[in-house]
């Protein structure tokens, strides 16, 4: 049972975890490799969204931002292309893409003691699919930062609309 998890493992793509061993009570430090790509499925009565992206320790932040966008009914293109920010315990700083934060937000966060790290380039390569159950329609979007494109092509005889 890990008691603490923090970023900052080898090459930035690992998490460091501390765990108390149940038998001896000693503290063990673990170096956990991160998944380099993850997908999430979110569904409710109105539809099903499938979101996926590579990104190591930033995957969780990217998926969280996309799920928040879904909750605000943003179009898929907006979910995959929105400017991103990321924070994890180690290093204790907020990384943010150009236009992810306004100058006043950067100033306010700095005044609260947060360390901010502006990034010159975007990160991630999010792909999104959404099935709108009400309209029986499938849409898809591909992150403009990455590679690939999205195409919805129903199988012959399918009842789904695109």
Coordinates of N, CA and C in Angstrom, one line a residue:
X1 N 0.8 -1.2 0.0 CA 0.0 0.0 0.0 C 0.9 1.2 0.0
X2 N 1.0 1.9 -1.2 CA 1.9 3.1 -1.2 C 1.3 4.2 -0.2
X3 N 2.2 4.9 0.5 CA 1.8 5.9 1.3 C 2.1 7.3 0.8
X4 N 2.9 7.4 -0.3 CA 3.2 8.6 -0.9 C 3.7 8.4 -2.3
X5 N 3.3 9.2 -3.2 CA 3.7 9.0 -4.6 C 4.1 10.4 -5.1
X6 N 5.2 10.5 -5.8 CA 5.7 11.8 -6.4 C 6.4 11.6 -7.7
X7 N 6.3 12.6 -8.6 CA 7.1 12.5 -9.8 C 8.5 12.7 -9.6
X8 N 9.3 12.7 -10.6 CA 10.7 12.9 -10.5 C 11.6 11.7 -10.5
X9 N 11.0 10.6 -10.9 CA 11.8 9.4 -11.1 C 12.7 9.5 -12.3
X10 N 13.4 8.4 -12.7 CA 14.3 8.4 -13.8 C 13.7 9.1 -15.0
X11 N 14.4 10.1 -15.5 CA 14.1 10.7 -16.8 C 12.7 11.4 -16.8
X12 N 12.1 11.6 -15.7 CA 10.8 12.3 -15.6 C 9.6 11.4 -16.1
X13 N 9.9 10.1 -16.4 CA 8.8 9.3 -16.9 C 8.5 8.2 -15.8
X14 N 8.9 8.4 -14.6 CA 8.7 7.5 -13.5 C 8.1 8.2 -12.4
X15 N 7.4 7.5 -11.5 CA 7.0 8.1 -10.2 C 7.8 7.4 -9.1
X16 N 8.1 8.1 -8.1 CA 8.7 7.6 -6.9 C 7.6 7.4 -5.9
X17 N 7.6 6.2 -5.3 CA 6.6 5.9 -4.3 C 7.2 5.4 -3.0
X18 N 6.7 5.7 -1.9 CA 7.2 5.2 -0.6 C 6.1 4.3 -0.1
X19 N 6.5 3.2 0.5 CA 5.5 2.2 1.0 C 6.0 1.7 2.3
X20 N 5.1 1.5 3.3 CA 5.5 0.9 4.5 C 5.2 -0.6 4.4
X21 N 6.2 -1.4 4.6 CA 6.1 -2.9 4.5 C 5.3 -3.4 5.6
X22 N 4.2 -4.1 5.4 CA 3.3 -4.6 6.5 C 4.0 -5.5 7.5
X23 N 5.0 -6.3 7.0 CA 5.6 -7.3 7.9 C 6.6 -6.6 8.8
X24 N 7.5 -5.8 8.2 CA 8.6 -5.3 9.0 C 8.4 -3.8 9.5
X25 N 7.4 -3.2 8.9 CA 7.2 -1.8 9.3 C 8.2 -0.8 8.7
X26 N 9.1 -1.3 7.9 CA 10.1 -0.5 7.3 C 9.6 0.3 6.1
X27 N 10.2 1.4 5.8 CA 9.8 2.2 4.6 C 10.6 1.7 3.4
X28 N 9.9 1.4 2.3 CA 10.6 1.0 1.1 C 10.3 2.1 0.0
X29 N 11.3 2.4 -0.8 CA 11.1 3.3 -1.9 C 11.0 2.6 -3.2
X30 N 10.0 2.9 -3.9 CA 9.8 2.2 -5.2 C 9.9 3.2 -6.4
X31 N 10.4 2.7 -7.5 CA 10.5 3.5 -8.7 C 9.5 2.9 -9.7
X32 N 8.4 3.6 -10.0 CA 7.3 3.0 -10.8 C 7.4 3.6 -12.2
X33 N 7.5 2.8 -13.2 CA 7.4 3.3 -14.6 C 6.0 3.7 -14.9
X34 N 5.9 4.9 -15.6 CA 4.6 5.4 -16.0 C 4.2 4.8 -17.3
X35 N 2.9 4.6 -17.5 CA 2.4 4.2 -18.8 C 2.6 5.4 -19.8
X36 N 3.0 5.1 -21.0 CA 3.3 6.1 -22.0 C 2.0 6.5 -22.8
X37 N 1.0 5.8 -22.6 CA -0.3 6.1 -23.3 C -1.4 5.5 -22.5
X38 N -2.5 6.3 -22.4 CA -3.6 5.8 -21.6 C -4.9 6.3 -22.3
X39 N -5.9 5.5 -22.1 CA -7.2 5.9 -22.6 C -8.2 5.8 -21.4
X40 N -9.2 6.6 -21.5 CA -10.3 6.6 -20.6 C -11.6 6.6 -21.3
X41 N -12.6 5.9 -20.7 CA -14.0 5.9 -21.2 C -14.9 6.5 -20.2
X42 N -15.7 7.5 -20.6 CA -16.6 8.2 -19.8 C -18.0 8.0 -20.4
X43 N -18.9 7.6 -19.6 CA -20.3 7.4 -20.2 C -21.3 7.9 -19.2
X44 N -22.4 8.3 -19.8 CA -23.6 8.7 -19.1 C -24.8 8.4 -20.0
X45 N -26.0 8.8 -19.6 CA -27.2 8.5 -20.4 C -27.2 9.2 -21.7
X46 N -26.4 10.2 -21.9 CA -26.4 11.0 -23.2 C -25.4 10.5 -24.2
X47 N -24.3 9.9 -23.7 CA -23.3 9.5 -24.6 C -22.1 8.8 -24.0
X48 N -21.1 8.4 -24.8 CA -19.9 7.8 -24.4 C -18.7 8.5 -25.1
X49 N -17.7 8.9 -24.2 CA -16.5 9.5 -24.7 C -15.4 8.6 -24.5
X50 N -14.5 8.5 -25.5 CA -13.2 7.7 -25.3 C -12.1 8.7 -25.6
X51 N -11.2 8.9 -24.6 CA -10.1 9.8 -24.7 C -8.8 9.1 -24.5
X52 N -7.8 9.4 -25.3 CA -6.5 8.8 -25.1 C -5.4 9.7 -25.5
X53 N -4.3 9.5 -24.8 CA -3.1 10.4 -25.1 C -1.9 9.7 -24.6
X54 N -0.7 9.9 -25.2 CA 0.6 9.6 -24.6 C 1.0 10.8 -23.7
X55 N 2.0 10.6 -22.9 CA 2.4 11.8 -22.2 C 3.0 11.5 -20.8
X56 N 3.3 10.3 -20.4 CA 3.9 10.0 -19.1 C 3.2 10.6 -18.0
X57 N 3.9 11.3 -17.1 CA 3.3 11.9 -15.9 C 2.2 12.9 -16.3
X58 N 2.2 13.5 -17.5 CA 1.2 14.5 -17.9 C -0.1 13.9 -18.3
X59 N -0.2 12.6 -18.5 CA -1.5 11.9 -19.0 C -2.6 12.3 -18.1
X60 N -2.4 12.2 -16.8 CA -3.5 12.4 -15.8 C -4.1 13.8 -16.0
X61 N -3.2 14.8 -16.1 CA -3.6 16.2 -16.3 C -4.4 16.4 -17.6
X62 N -3.9 15.8 -18.7 CA -4.5 16.0 -20.0 C -5.9 15.4 -19.9
X63 N -6.0 14.2 -19.4 CA -7.3 13.5 -19.3 C -8.3 14.3 -18.4
X64 N -7.8 14.8 -17.3 CA -8.6 15.6 -16.4 C -9.2 16.8 -17.1
X65 N -8.3 17.6 -17.8 CA -8.7 18.8 -18.5 C -9.8 18.4 -19.6
X66 N -9.6 17.3 -20.3 CA -10.6 16.9 -21.3 C -11.9 16.5 -20.6
X67 N -11.9 15.8 -19.5 CA -13.1 15.4 -18.9 C -13.9 16.7 -18.4
X68 N -13.1 17.6 -17.8 CA -13.8 18.9 -17.4 C -14.4 19.6 -18.6
X69 N -13.7 19.6 -19.8 CA -14.3 20.1 -21.0 C -15.6 19.4 -21.4
X70 N -15.5 18.1 -21.3 CA -16.8 17.3 -21.6 C -17.9 17.7 -20.7
X71 N -17.6 17.9 -19.4 CA -18.7 18.3 -18.5 C -19.3 19.7 -18.8
X72 N -18.5 20.5 -19.5 CA -19.0 21.8 -20.0 C -19.5 21.7 -21.4
X73 N -19.6 20.5 -21.9 CA -20.2 20.3 -23.3 C -19.4 21.0 -24.4
X74 N -18.1 21.1 -24.2 CA -17.2 21.6 -25.2 C -17.1 20.7 -26.4
X75 N -17.0 21.2 -27.6 CA -16.8 20.3 -28.8 C -15.5 19.5 -28.7
X76 N -15.5 18.3 -29.3 CA -14.3 17.5 -29.2 C -13.0 18.2 -29.7
X77 N -13.1 19.0 -30.8 CA -12.0 19.7 -31.3 C -11.4 20.6 -30.2
X78 N -12.3 21.3 -29.4 CA -11.8 22.1 -28.3 C -11.1 21.3 -27.2
X79 N -11.6 20.1 -26.9 CA -11.0 19.3 -25.9 C -9.6 18.9 -26.2
X80 N -9.3 18.5 -27.5 CA -8.0 18.0 -27.9 C -7.0 19.1 -28.2
X81 N -7.5 20.3 -28.5 CA -6.6 21.4 -28.8 C -6.4 22.5 -27.8
X82 N -7.2 22.4 -26.7 CA -7.1 23.4 -25.6 C -5.7 23.5 -25.1
X83 N -5.2 24.7 -24.7 CA -3.9 24.9 -24.1 C -3.9 24.1 -22.7
X84 N -2.8 23.5 -22.4 CA -2.7 22.7 -21.2 C -1.8 23.2 -20.1
X85 N -2.1 22.8 -18.9 CA -1.2 23.0 -17.8 C -1.1 21.7 -17.0
X86 N 0.0 21.6 -16.2 CA 0.3 20.3 -15.5 C 1.0 20.7 -14.2
X87 N 0.6 20.0 -13.1 CA 1.3 20.1 -11.9 C 1.4 18.7 -11.2
X88 N 2.5 18.4 -10.7 CA 2.7 17.2 -9.9 C 3.6 17.6 -8.7
X89 N 3.6 16.7 -7.7 CA 4.3 17.0 -6.5 C 5.8 17.3 -6.7
X90 N 6.5 16.4 -7.4 CA 7.9 16.6 -7.7 C 8.1 16.6 -9.2
X91 N 8.6 17.5 -9.9 CA 9.0 18.8 -9.3 C 7.8 19.6 -8.9
X92 N 7.9 20.4 -7.9 CA 6.8 21.2 -7.4 C 6.7 22.5 -8.2
X93 N 6.1 22.4 -9.4 CA 5.9 23.5 -10.2 C 4.8 23.3 -11.2
X94 N 4.2 24.4 -11.6 CA 3.1 24.3 -12.6 C 3.7 24.6 -14.0
X95 N 3.7 23.6 -14.9 CA 4.1 23.8 -16.3 C 2.9 24.2 -17.1
X96 N 3.0 25.1 -18.0 CA 1.9 25.5 -18.8 C 2.3 25.9 -20.2
X97 N 1.4 25.5 -21.1 CA 1.6 25.8 -22.5 C 1.3 27.3 -22.8
X98 N 1.8 27.8 -23.9 CA 1.4 29.2 -24.2 C -0.1 29.3 -24.3
X99 N -0.6 30.4 -23.7 CA -2.0 30.7 -23.7 C -2.9 29.8 -22.7
X100 N -2.2 29.0 -21.9 CA -3.0 28.2 -21.0 C -3.4 29.0 -19.8
X101 N -2.6 30.0 -19.4 CA -2.9 30.9 -18.3 C -2.8 32.3 -18.8
X102 N -3.6 33.2 -18.3 CA -3.5 34.6 -18.6 C -2.4 35.2 -17.7
X103 N -1.8 36.4 -18.2 CA -0.8 37.0 -17.3 C -1.3 37.3 -15.9
X104 N -2.6 37.6 -15.7 CA -3.0 37.9 -14.4 C -3.1 36.6 -13.6
X105 N -3.4 35.5 -14.2 CA -3.5 34.2 -13.5 C -2.0 33.8 -13.1
X106 N -1.1 34.0 -14.0 CA 0.3 33.7 -13.7 C 0.8 34.5 -12.5
X107 N 0.4 35.8 -12.5 CA 0.8 36.7 -11.4 C 0.2 36.3 -10.1
X108 N -1.1 35.9 -10.1 CA -1.8 35.5 -8.9 C -1.3 34.2 -8.4
X109 N -1.0 33.2 -9.2 CA -0.4 32.0 -8.8 C 1.0 32.2 -8.2
X110 N 1.8 33.1 -8.8 CA 3.1 33.4 -8.3 C 3.0 34.1 -6.9
X111 N 2.0 34.9 -6.7 CA 1.8 35.6 -5.5 C 1.4 34.7 -4.4
X112 N 0.8 33.5 -4.7 CA 0.4 32.5 -3.7 C 1.6 31.6 -3.4
X113 N 2.7 31.8 -4.1 CA 3.9 31.0 -3.8 C 4.2 29.8 -4.8
X114 N 3.3 29.7 -5.8 CA 3.5 28.6 -6.8 C 4.7 29.0 -7.7
X115 N 5.5 27.9 -8.0 CA 6.5 28.1 -9.0 C 5.9 27.7 -10.4
X116 N 6.1 28.6 -11.4 CA 5.5 28.4 -12.7 C 6.6 28.2 -13.7
X117 N 6.4 27.3 -14.6 CA 7.3 27.0 -15.7 C 6.6 27.1 -17.0
X118 N 6.7 28.3 -17.7 CA 6.1 28.3 -19.1 C 6.8 27.4 -20.0
X119 N 6.1 26.7 -20.9 CA 6.7 25.8 -21.9 C 6.6 26.5 -23.2
X120 N 7.7 26.3 -24.0 CA 7.7 26.9 -25.4 C 6.8 26.2 -26.4
X121 N 6.6 24.9 -26.1 CA 5.8 24.0 -27.0 C 4.7 23.3 -26.3
X122 N 3.7 22.9 -27.0 CA 2.7 22.0 -26.5 C 3.2 20.6 -26.3
X123 N 2.4 19.8 -25.6 CA 2.7 18.4 -25.4 C 1.4 17.6 -25.5
X124 N 1.6 16.3 -25.7 CA 0.5 15.4 -25.8 C 0.1 15.1 -27.3
X125 N -0.8 14.2 -27.4 CA -1.3 13.9 -28.8 C -2.7 13.2 -28.5
X126 N -3.6 14.0 -27.9 CA -4.9 13.4 -27.5 C -5.8 13.1 -28.7
X127 N -6.4 12.0 -28.6 CA -7.4 11.5 -29.6 C -8.7 11.4 -28.8
X128 N -9.8 11.7 -29.5 CA -11.1 11.7 -28.8 C -12.2 11.1 -29.7
X129 N -13.1 10.3 -29.2 CA -14.2 9.8 -29.9 C -15.4 10.0 -29.0
X130 N -16.6 10.5 -29.6 CA -17.8 10.6 -28.8 C -19.0 10.1 -29.5
X131 N -19.7 9.2 -28.8 CA -21.0 8.7 -29.4 C -22.1 9.4 -28.6
X132 N -22.8 10.2 -29.4 CA -24.0 11.0 -28.9 C -25.2 10.0 -29.0
X133 N -25.6 9.5 -27.9 CA -26.7 8.5 -27.9 C -28.0 9.1 -28.4
X134 N -28.2 10.4 -28.0 CA -29.5 11.1 -28.3 C -29.6 11.2 -29.9
X135 N -28.5 11.7 -30.5 CA -28.6 11.9 -31.9 C -28.1 10.6 -32.7
X136 N -27.6 9.6 -32.0 CA -27.1 8.4 -32.6 C -26.0 8.8 -33.6
X137 N -25.1 9.7 -33.1 CA -24.0 10.2 -33.9 C -22.7 10.0 -33.3
X138 N -21.6 9.7 -34.1 CA -20.3 9.5 -33.6 C -19.4 10.7 -34.2
X139 N -18.6 11.3 -33.3 CA -17.7 12.3 -33.8 C -16.3 11.9 -33.2
X140 N -15.3 12.5 -33.9 CA -13.9 12.2 -33.5 C -13.1 13.4 -33.7
X141 N -12.0 13.6 -32.9 CA -11.1 14.7 -33.1 C -9.7 14.2 -32.7
X142 N -8.7 14.9 -33.4 CA -7.3 14.5 -33.2 C -6.5 15.8 -32.8
X143 N -5.6 15.7 -31.9 CA -4.9 16.8 -31.3 C -4.0 17.4 -32.4
X144 N -4.1 18.7 -32.6 CA -3.2 19.3 -33.7 C -1.8 19.3 -33.3
X145 N -1.4 19.1 -32.0 CA 0.0 19.1 -31.6 C 0.7 17.8 -32.1
X146 N -0.1 16.8 -32.3 CA 0.6 15.5 -32.6 C 0.4 15.1 -34.0
X147 N 0.4 13.8 -34.2 CA 0.3 13.2 -35.5 C -1.1 12.5 -35.6
X148 N -1.5 12.3 -36.8 CA -2.8 11.6 -37.1 C -3.9 12.6 -37.4
X149 N -5.0 12.0 -37.7 CA -6.2 12.8 -38.0 C -7.4 11.9 -37.6
X150 N -8.5 12.5 -37.5 CA -9.7 11.8 -37.1 C -10.7 11.7 -38.3
X151 N -11.2 10.5 -38.5 CA -12.2 10.3 -39.6 C -13.3 9.3 -39.0
X152 N -14.5 9.7 -39.2 CA -15.6 8.8 -38.7 C -16.2 8.2 -40.0
X153 N -16.2 6.9 -40.1 CA -16.7 6.3 -41.3 C -17.5 5.1 -40.9
X154 N -18.8 5.2 -40.8 CA -19.7 4.1 -40.4 C -19.6 2.9 -41.3
X155 N -19.6 1.8 -40.8 CA -19.6 0.6 -41.6 C -20.9 0.5 -42.5
X156 N -20.8 -0.1 -43.7 CA -22.0 -0.2 -44.5 C -23.1 -0.8 -43.8
X157 N -24.3 -0.2 -43.9 CA -25.5 -0.7 -43.2 C -25.6 -0.2 -41.8
X158 N -24.6 0.6 -41.3 CA -24.7 1.0 -39.9 C -25.8 2.0 -39.7
X159 N -26.4 2.0 -38.5 CA -27.4 3.0 -38.2 C -26.8 4.3 -37.6
X160 N -25.5 4.3 -37.4 CA -24.9 5.5 -36.8 C -24.7 6.5 -37.8
X161 N -24.9 7.8 -37.4 CA -24.6 9.0 -38.3 C -23.3 9.5 -38.0
X162 N -22.7 10.2 -38.9 CA -21.4 10.9 -38.6 C -21.5 12.3 -38.9

